Amino acid sequence: ETGVTQTPRHLVMGMTNKKSLKCEQHLGHNAMYWYKQSAKKPLELMFVYSLEERVENNSVPSRFSPECPNSSHLFLHLHTLQPEDSALYLCASSQDRVSKNIQYFGAGTRLSVL
Amino acid sequence: TQLLEQSPQFLSIQEGENLTVYCNSSSVFSSLQWYRQEPGEGPVLLVTVVTGGEVKKLKRLTFQFGDARKDSSLHITAAQPGDTGLYLCAGYYGGSQGNLIFGKGTKLSVKP
């Protein structure tokens, strides 16, 4: 148990569906992250929130829309995804964006787009 | 391009063997972290190294940060099936940039 909880753990969706991934951290951290993990690729940083403000968006397509309503919760809203978006989506949190940036990860959501 | 190269990509060994995996970059890092990721789970932090030349031990795992803070190694002594997983290194440049740069990982399988 890392203190970061992601739901759902598995998700299958069609290309026309709309779904949301949820992340909750119980560590009192101020920064939260979304990563995409695909086979044979390094973890790809998608979005960074610091103190509930989005501070980074790494050229992610607009079909991915993040939301951070408070410092403990992070969402990733998905719509009209493509099959190549199938991957493991990981949420992480850290105390802040400095101090060695030690990140704690959730177990991930395994997403399959049909 | 900021890159962290990990080698080998795959490693399959028998229980009781020793092994070393490597993490290399042309960039200098403020700190470097090692994570282990088991199937169906997220990465779990093993250690953070900060000082050039630093050596840290975690039971049978020994981590070393290169003197120039560009590379790191992880040595496992007497590997056990429970060591099976994906080992990821992640470099941190520090300052306002604040992001971790991950390698692709080394997938380790330890057979009984």
PDB file of C-alpha atoms in Angstrom:
ATOM      1  CA  GLU A   1       0.000   0.000   0.000  1.00  0.00           C
ATOM      2  CA  THR A   2       1.683   3.166  -1.237  1.00  0.00           C
ATOM      3  CA  GLY A   3      -0.952   5.652  -0.116  1.00  0.00           C
ATOM      4  CA  VAL A   4      -2.015   6.313  -3.709  1.00  0.00           C
ATOM      5  CA  THR A   5      -5.212   4.598  -4.861  1.00  0.00           C
ATOM      6  CA  GLN A   6      -6.352   4.348  -8.459  1.00  0.00           C
ATOM      7  CA  THR A   7      -9.741   3.235  -9.745  1.00  0.00           C
ATOM      8  CA  PRO A   8     -10.753   1.364 -11.734  1.00  0.00           C
ATOM      9  CA  ARG A   9      -7.911  -1.147 -11.976  1.00  0.00           C
ATOM     10  CA  HIS A  10      -9.068  -2.326 -15.387  1.00  0.00           C
ATOM     11  CA  LEU A  11     -11.118  -0.561 -18.042  1.00  0.00           C
ATOM     12  CA  VAL A  12     -12.281  -1.625 -21.476  1.00  0.00           C
ATOM     13  CA  MET A  13     -13.870   1.047 -23.609  1.00  0.00           C
ATOM     14  CA  GLY A  14     -14.948   1.637 -27.152  1.00  0.00           C
ATOM     15  CA  MET A  15     -13.608   4.471 -29.221  1.00  0.00           C
ATOM     16  CA  THR A  16     -16.802   6.493 -28.794  1.00  0.00           C
ATOM     17  CA  ASN A  17     -17.124   6.086 -25.015  1.00  0.00           C
ATOM     18  CA  LYS A  18     -16.417   8.636 -22.326  1.00  0.00           C
ATOM     19  CA  LYS A  19     -14.848   7.415 -19.097  1.00  0.00           C
ATOM     20  CA  SER A  20     -12.811   8.795 -16.220  1.00  0.00           C
ATOM     21  CA  LEU A  21      -9.870   7.487 -14.243  1.00  0.00           C
ATOM     22  CA  LYS A  22      -9.614   8.439 -10.597  1.00  0.00           C
ATOM     23  CA  CYS A  23      -6.615   8.845  -8.327  1.00  0.00           C
ATOM     24  CA  GLU A  24      -6.606   9.621  -4.607  1.00  0.00           C
ATOM     25  CA  GLN A  25      -3.580  10.142  -2.400  1.00  0.00           C
ATOM     26  CA  HIS A  26      -3.588   9.947   1.396  1.00  0.00           C
ATOM     27  CA  LEU A  27      -0.049  11.249   1.889  1.00  0.00           C
ATOM     28  CA  GLY A  28      -0.659  14.972   2.224  1.00  0.00           C
ATOM     29  CA  HIS A  29       1.371  15.642  -0.920  1.00  0.00           C
ATOM     30  CA  ASN A  30       1.154  18.810  -2.984  1.00  0.00           C
ATOM     31  CA  ALA A  31       2.052  17.491  -6.440  1.00  0.00           C
ATOM     32  CA  MET A  32       0.286  14.852  -8.533  1.00  0.00           C
ATOM     33  CA  TYR A  33       1.146  13.292 -11.882  1.00  0.00           C
ATOM     34  CA  TRP A  34      -0.352  11.206 -14.680  1.00  0.00           C
ATOM     35  CA  TYR A  35       1.947   8.849 -16.581  1.00  0.00           C
ATOM     36  CA  LYS A  36       1.351   6.498 -19.493  1.00  0.00           C
ATOM     37  CA  GLN A  37       3.233   3.194 -19.522  1.00  0.00           C
ATOM     38  CA  SER A  38       3.373   1.298 -22.814  1.00  0.00           C
ATOM     39  CA  ALA A  39       5.367  -1.789 -23.691  1.00  0.00           C
ATOM     40  CA  LYS A  40       8.987  -1.126 -24.690  1.00  0.00           C
ATOM     41  CA  LYS A  41       8.781   2.589 -23.846  1.00  0.00           C
ATOM     42  CA  PRO A  42       9.874   4.581 -20.796  1.00  0.00           C
ATOM     43  CA  LEU A  43       7.168   5.988 -18.586  1.00  0.00           C
ATOM     44  CA  GLU A  44       5.718   9.002 -20.380  1.00  0.00           C
ATOM     45  CA  LEU A  45       4.805  11.973 -18.232  1.00  0.00           C
ATOM     46  CA  MET A  46       1.426  13.336 -19.325  1.00  0.00           C
ATOM     47  CA  PHE A  47       0.360  15.964 -16.807  1.00  0.00           C
ATOM     48  CA  VAL A  48       1.673  17.547 -13.620  1.00  0.00           C
ATOM     49  CA  TYR A  49      -0.364  19.370 -11.006  1.00  0.00           C
ATOM     50  CA  SER A  50       1.235  21.355  -8.218  1.00  0.00           C
ATOM     51  CA  LEU A  51      -1.002  22.823  -5.521  1.00  0.00           C
ATOM     52  CA  GLU A  52      -4.008  22.016  -7.734  1.00  0.00           C
ATOM     53  CA  GLU A  53      -2.679  24.012 -10.678  1.00  0.00           C
ATOM     54  CA  ARG A  54      -1.662  22.317 -13.896  1.00  0.00           C
ATOM     55  CA  VAL A  55       1.992  23.134 -14.380  1.00  0.00           C
ATOM     56  CA  GLU A  56       2.809  20.820 -17.233  1.00  0.00           C
ATOM     57  CA  ASN A  57       1.055  19.291 -20.229  1.00  0.00           C
ATOM     58  CA  ASN A  58       3.473  17.256 -22.318  1.00  0.00           C
ATOM     59  CA  SER A  59       1.840  17.574 -25.751  1.00  0.00           C
ATOM     60  CA  VAL A  60      -0.911  15.205 -24.770  1.00  0.00           C
ATOM     61  CA  PRO A  61      -3.847  14.938 -27.232  1.00  0.00           C
ATOM     62  CA  SER A  62      -6.984  16.768 -26.179  1.00  0.00           C
ATOM     63  CA  ARG A  63      -8.908  13.484 -25.933  1.00  0.00           C
ATOM     64  CA  PHE A  64      -7.191  13.248 -22.512  1.00  0.00           C
ATOM     65  CA  SER A  65      -8.443  15.880 -20.083  1.00  0.00           C
ATOM     66  CA  PRO A  66      -7.105  16.076 -16.512  1.00  0.00           C
ATOM     67  CA  GLU A  67      -8.859  17.559 -13.527  1.00  0.00           C
ATOM     68  CA  CYS A  68      -7.541  18.249 -10.028  1.00  0.00           C
ATOM     69  CA  PRO A  69     -10.379  19.445  -7.764  1.00  0.00           C
ATOM     70  CA  ASN A  70      -8.185  19.414  -4.633  1.00  0.00           C
ATOM     71  CA  SER A  71      -4.709  18.321  -3.612  1.00  0.00           C
ATOM     72  CA  SER A  72      -5.829  14.778  -2.787  1.00  0.00           C
ATOM     73  CA  HIS A  73      -7.718  13.920  -5.955  1.00  0.00           C
ATOM     74  CA  LEU A  74      -6.789  13.723  -9.605  1.00  0.00           C
ATOM     75  CA  PHE A  75      -8.921  12.625 -12.531  1.00  0.00           C
ATOM     76  CA  LEU A  76      -8.187  11.799 -16.146  1.00  0.00           C
ATOM     77  CA  HIS A  77     -11.231  12.184 -18.372  1.00  0.00           C
ATOM     78  CA  LEU A  78     -11.137  10.131 -21.557  1.00  0.00           C
ATOM     79  CA  HIS A  79     -13.180  10.576 -24.717  1.00  0.00           C
ATOM     80  CA  THR A  80     -12.966   9.310 -28.301  1.00  0.00           C
ATOM     81  CA  LEU A  81      -9.794   7.379 -27.601  1.00  0.00           C
ATOM     82  CA  GLN A  82      -7.821   5.428 -30.177  1.00  0.00           C
ATOM     83  CA  PRO A  83      -6.597   1.817 -29.922  1.00  0.00           C
ATOM     84  CA  GLU A  84      -3.004   3.086 -29.550  1.00  0.00           C
ATOM     85  CA  ASP A  85      -4.083   4.714 -26.268  1.00  0.00           C
ATOM     86  CA  SER A  86      -4.329   1.255 -24.720  1.00  0.00           C
ATOM     87  CA  ALA A  87      -1.747   1.210 -21.921  1.00  0.00           C
ATOM     88  CA  LEU A  88      -1.249   1.252 -18.168  1.00  0.00           C
ATOM     89  CA  TYR A  89      -2.062   4.691 -16.762  1.00  0.00           C
ATOM     90  CA  LEU A  90      -0.237   5.483 -13.561  1.00  0.00           C
ATOM     91  CA  CYS A  91      -0.908   8.206 -11.062  1.00  0.00           C
ATOM     92  CA  ALA A  92       1.820   9.418  -8.714  1.00  0.00           C
ATOM     93  CA  SER A  93       2.220  12.020  -6.010  1.00  0.00           C
ATOM     94  CA  SER A  94       5.158  13.746  -4.369  1.00  0.00           C
ATOM     95  CA  GLN A  95       5.589  16.130  -1.460  1.00  0.00           C
ATOM     96  CA  ASP A  96       6.444  18.894  -3.907  1.00  0.00           C
ATOM     97  CA  ARG A  97       8.362  19.255  -7.177  1.00  0.00           C
ATOM     98  CA  VAL A  98      11.735  19.750  -5.558  1.00  0.00           C
ATOM     99  CA  SER A  99      13.322  17.868  -2.615  1.00  0.00           C
ATOM    100  CA  LYS A 100      14.574  15.006  -4.857  1.00  0.00           C
ATOM    101  CA  ASN A 101      11.031  14.639  -6.221  1.00  0.00           C
ATOM    102  CA  ILE A 102      10.420  11.226  -4.663  1.00  0.00           C
ATOM    103  CA  GLN A 103       7.215   9.969  -6.227  1.00  0.00           C
ATOM    104  CA  TYR A 104       4.763   7.405  -4.905  1.00  0.00           C
ATOM    105  CA  PHE A 105       2.763   5.513  -7.489  1.00  0.00           C
ATOM    106  CA  GLY A 106      -0.654   3.955  -7.547  1.00  0.00           C
ATOM    107  CA  ALA A 107      -1.208   0.469  -8.942  1.00  0.00           C
ATOM    108  CA  GLY A 108      -2.429   1.866 -12.228  1.00  0.00           C
ATOM    109  CA  THR A 109      -5.441   1.468 -14.484  1.00  0.00           C
ATOM    110  CA  ARG A 110      -5.010  -1.008 -17.323  1.00  0.00           C
ATOM    111  CA  LEU A 111      -6.916   0.552 -20.235  1.00  0.00           C
ATOM    112  CA  SER A 112      -7.936  -1.300 -23.368  1.00  0.00           C
ATOM    113  CA  VAL A 113      -9.494   0.661 -26.217  1.00  0.00           C
ATOM    114  CA  LEU A 114     -11.406  -1.457 -28.705  1.00  0.00           C
TER     115      LEU A 114
ATOM    116  CA  THR B   1      17.073  14.668 -25.639  1.00  0.00           C
ATOM    117  CA  GLN B   2      17.256  13.525 -22.038  1.00  0.00           C
ATOM    118  CA  LEU B   3      17.789   9.775 -22.007  1.00  0.00           C
ATOM    119  CA  LEU B   4      18.428   7.150 -19.425  1.00  0.00           C
ATOM    120  CA  GLU B   5      19.665   3.883 -20.894  1.00  0.00           C
ATOM    121  CA  GLN B   6      19.130   0.748 -18.881  1.00  0.00           C
ATOM    122  CA  SER B   7      20.864  -2.550 -19.532  1.00  0.00           C
ATOM    123  CA  PRO B   8      20.266  -5.334 -19.958  1.00  0.00           C
ATOM    124  CA  GLN B   9      16.683  -5.042 -21.140  1.00  0.00           C
ATOM    125  CA  PHE B  10      15.858  -8.593 -20.049  1.00  0.00           C
ATOM    126  CA  LEU B  11      17.560 -10.920 -17.599  1.00  0.00           C
ATOM    127  CA  SER B  12      16.568 -14.463 -16.699  1.00  0.00           C
ATOM    128  CA  ILE B  13      18.576 -16.213 -13.991  1.00  0.00           C
ATOM    129  CA  GLN B  14      18.372 -19.065 -11.510  1.00  0.00           C
ATOM    130  CA  GLU B  15      17.729 -18.593  -7.833  1.00  0.00           C
ATOM    131  CA  GLY B  16      20.957 -17.979  -5.942  1.00  0.00           C
ATOM    132  CA  GLU B  17      22.809 -16.226  -8.756  1.00  0.00           C
ATOM    133  CA  ASN B  18      24.185 -12.686  -8.534  1.00  0.00           C
ATOM    134  CA  LEU B  19      23.393  -9.987 -11.059  1.00  0.00           C
ATOM    135  CA  THR B  20      24.060  -6.345 -11.863  1.00  0.00           C
ATOM    136  CA  VAL B  21      21.894  -3.979 -13.876  1.00  0.00           C
ATOM    137  CA  TYR B  22      22.979  -0.605 -15.161  1.00  0.00           C
ATOM    138  CA  CYS B  23      21.531   2.832 -15.713  1.00  0.00           C
ATOM    139  CA  ASN B  24      23.518   5.275 -17.862  1.00  0.00           C
ATOM    140  CA  SER B  25      23.111   8.810 -19.114  1.00  0.00           C
ATOM    141  CA  SER B  26      25.170  11.573 -20.654  1.00  0.00           C
ATOM    142  CA  SER B  27      23.501  14.028 -18.270  1.00  0.00           C
ATOM    143  CA  VAL B  28      24.348  14.856 -14.678  1.00  0.00           C
ATOM    144  CA  PHE B  29      21.555  14.255 -12.205  1.00  0.00           C
ATOM    145  CA  SER B  30      20.864  15.892  -8.888  1.00  0.00           C
ATOM    146  CA  SER B  31      19.637  12.519  -7.635  1.00  0.00           C
ATOM    147  CA  LEU B  32      18.648   9.151  -9.012  1.00  0.00           C
ATOM    148  CA  GLN B  33      15.977   6.751  -7.887  1.00  0.00           C
ATOM    149  CA  TRP B  34      15.454   3.035  -8.361  1.00  0.00           C
ATOM    150  CA  TYR B  35      11.967   1.537  -8.466  1.00  0.00           C
ATOM    151  CA  ARG B  36      10.722  -2.041  -8.737  1.00  0.00           C
ATOM    152  CA  GLN B  37       7.456  -2.749 -10.505  1.00  0.00           C
ATOM    153  CA  GLU B  38       5.739  -6.115 -10.166  1.00  0.00           C
ATOM    154  CA  PRO B  39       3.201  -7.320 -12.734  1.00  0.00           C
ATOM    155  CA  GLY B  40      -0.145  -5.578 -12.326  1.00  0.00           C
ATOM    156  CA  GLU B  41       1.233  -3.002  -9.886  1.00  0.00           C
ATOM    157  CA  GLY B  42       2.753   0.458  -9.958  1.00  0.00           C
ATOM    158  CA  PRO B  43       6.460   1.176  -9.389  1.00  0.00           C
ATOM    159  CA  VAL B  44       7.595   1.091  -5.766  1.00  0.00           C
ATOM    160  CA  LEU B  45      10.566   3.182  -4.667  1.00  0.00           C
ATOM    161  CA  LEU B  46      13.591   1.156  -3.536  1.00  0.00           C
ATOM    162  CA  VAL B  47      16.212   3.826  -2.963  1.00  0.00           C
ATOM    163  CA  THR B  48      17.321   7.370  -3.759  1.00  0.00           C
ATOM    164  CA  VAL B  49      21.009   8.185  -4.288  1.00  0.00           C
ATOM    165  CA  VAL B  50      22.197  11.755  -4.139  1.00  0.00           C
ATOM    166  CA  THR B  51      25.957  11.996  -3.691  1.00  0.00           C
ATOM    167  CA  GLY B  52      28.475  10.996  -6.379  1.00  0.00           C
ATOM    168  CA  GLY B  53      30.097   7.674  -5.427  1.00  0.00           C
ATOM    169  CA  GLU B  54      27.386   6.924  -2.887  1.00  0.00           C
ATOM    170  CA  VAL B  55      26.660   3.277  -2.088  1.00  0.00           C
ATOM    171  CA  LYS B  56      23.432   2.188  -0.422  1.00  0.00           C
ATOM    172  CA  LYS B  57      22.455  -1.284   0.689  1.00  0.00           C
ATOM    173  CA  LEU B  58      18.972  -2.673   1.080  1.00  0.00           C
ATOM    174  CA  LYS B  59      19.309  -6.280   2.325  1.00  0.00           C
ATOM    175  CA  ARG B  60      20.679  -8.175  -0.717  1.00  0.00           C
ATOM    176  CA  LEU B  61      20.452  -5.126  -3.015  1.00  0.00           C
ATOM    177  CA  THR B  62      23.406  -2.746  -3.418  1.00  0.00           C
ATOM    178  CA  PHE B  63      22.967   0.547  -5.256  1.00  0.00           C
ATOM    179  CA  GLN B  64      25.807   2.737  -6.439  1.00  0.00           C
ATOM    180  CA  PHE B  65      25.748   6.246  -7.876  1.00  0.00           C
ATOM    181  CA  GLY B  66      28.599   7.065 -10.243  1.00  0.00           C
ATOM    182  CA  ASP B  67      31.206   9.591  -9.171  1.00  0.00           C
ATOM    183  CA  ALA B  68      30.073  11.996 -11.901  1.00  0.00           C
ATOM    184  CA  ARG B  69      26.380  11.417 -11.057  1.00  0.00           C
ATOM    185  CA  LYS B  70      25.629  10.283 -14.611  1.00  0.00           C
ATOM    186  CA  ASP B  71      25.174   6.578 -14.001  1.00  0.00           C
ATOM    187  CA  SER B  72      24.111   4.044 -11.428  1.00  0.00           C
ATOM    188  CA  SER B  73      24.137   0.308 -10.857  1.00  0.00           C
ATOM    189  CA  LEU B  74      22.048  -2.148  -8.903  1.00  0.00           C
ATOM    190  CA  HIS B  75      23.637  -5.380  -7.737  1.00  0.00           C
ATOM    191  CA  ILE B  76      21.555  -8.225  -6.323  1.00  0.00           C
ATOM    192  CA  THR B  77      23.258 -10.974  -4.358  1.00  0.00           C
ATOM    193  CA  ALA B  78      21.792 -14.472  -4.222  1.00  0.00           C
ATOM    194  CA  ALA B  79      18.671 -13.555  -6.205  1.00  0.00           C
ATOM    195  CA  GLN B  80      15.346 -15.020  -5.146  1.00  0.00           C
ATOM    196  CA  PRO B  81      12.080 -15.522  -7.063  1.00  0.00           C
ATOM    197  CA  GLY B  82      10.621 -12.636  -5.061  1.00  0.00           C
ATOM    198  CA  ASP B  83      13.116 -10.309  -6.784  1.00  0.00           C
ATOM    199  CA  THR B  84      11.316 -10.857 -10.092  1.00  0.00           C
ATOM    200  CA  GLY B  85      10.001  -7.634 -11.580  1.00  0.00           C
ATOM    201  CA  LEU B  86      10.774  -4.604 -13.697  1.00  0.00           C
ATOM    202  CA  TYR B  87      13.578  -2.447 -12.299  1.00  0.00           C
ATOM    203  CA  LEU B  88      13.328   1.204 -13.292  1.00  0.00           C
ATOM    204  CA  CYS B  89      15.833   3.967 -12.749  1.00  0.00           C
ATOM    205  CA  ALA B  90      14.705   7.579 -12.758  1.00  0.00           C
ATOM    206  CA  GLY B  91      16.907  10.651 -12.803  1.00  0.00           C
ATOM    207  CA  TYR B  92      16.027  14.000 -11.283  1.00  0.00           C
ATOM    208  CA  TYR B  93      17.690  17.176 -12.509  1.00  0.00           C
ATOM    209  CA  GLY B  94      16.569  19.248  -9.575  1.00  0.00           C
ATOM    210  CA  GLY B  95      15.644  22.893  -9.346  1.00  0.00           C
ATOM    211  CA  SER B  96      12.506  24.244 -10.942  1.00  0.00           C
ATOM    212  CA  GLN B  97      12.369  21.552 -13.653  1.00  0.00           C
ATOM    213  CA  GLY B  98      11.148  19.083 -11.108  1.00  0.00           C
ATOM    214  CA  ASN B  99      10.436  16.040 -13.301  1.00  0.00           C
ATOM    215  CA  LEU B 100      11.759  12.510 -13.198  1.00  0.00           C
ATOM    216  CA  ILE B 101      13.266  11.030 -16.355  1.00  0.00           C
ATOM    217  CA  PHE B 102      12.684   7.280 -16.509  1.00  0.00           C
ATOM    218  CA  GLY B 103      14.603   4.552 -18.274  1.00  0.00           C
ATOM    219  CA  LYS B 104      12.802   1.704 -20.071  1.00  0.00           C
ATOM    220  CA  GLY B 105      13.699  -0.693 -17.283  1.00  0.00           C
ATOM    221  CA  THR B 106      15.298  -4.097 -16.860  1.00  0.00           C
ATOM    222  CA  LYS B 107      12.878  -7.007 -16.692  1.00  0.00           C
ATOM    223  CA  LEU B 108      14.270  -9.564 -14.263  1.00  0.00           C
ATOM    224  CA  SER B 109      13.018 -13.128 -13.936  1.00  0.00           C
ATOM    225  CA  VAL B 110      14.417 -15.323 -11.177  1.00  0.00           C
ATOM    226  CA  LYS B 111      13.556 -19.003 -11.571  1.00  0.00           C
ATOM    227  CA  PRO B 112      13.377 -21.341  -8.574  1.00  0.00           C
TER     228      PRO B 112
END
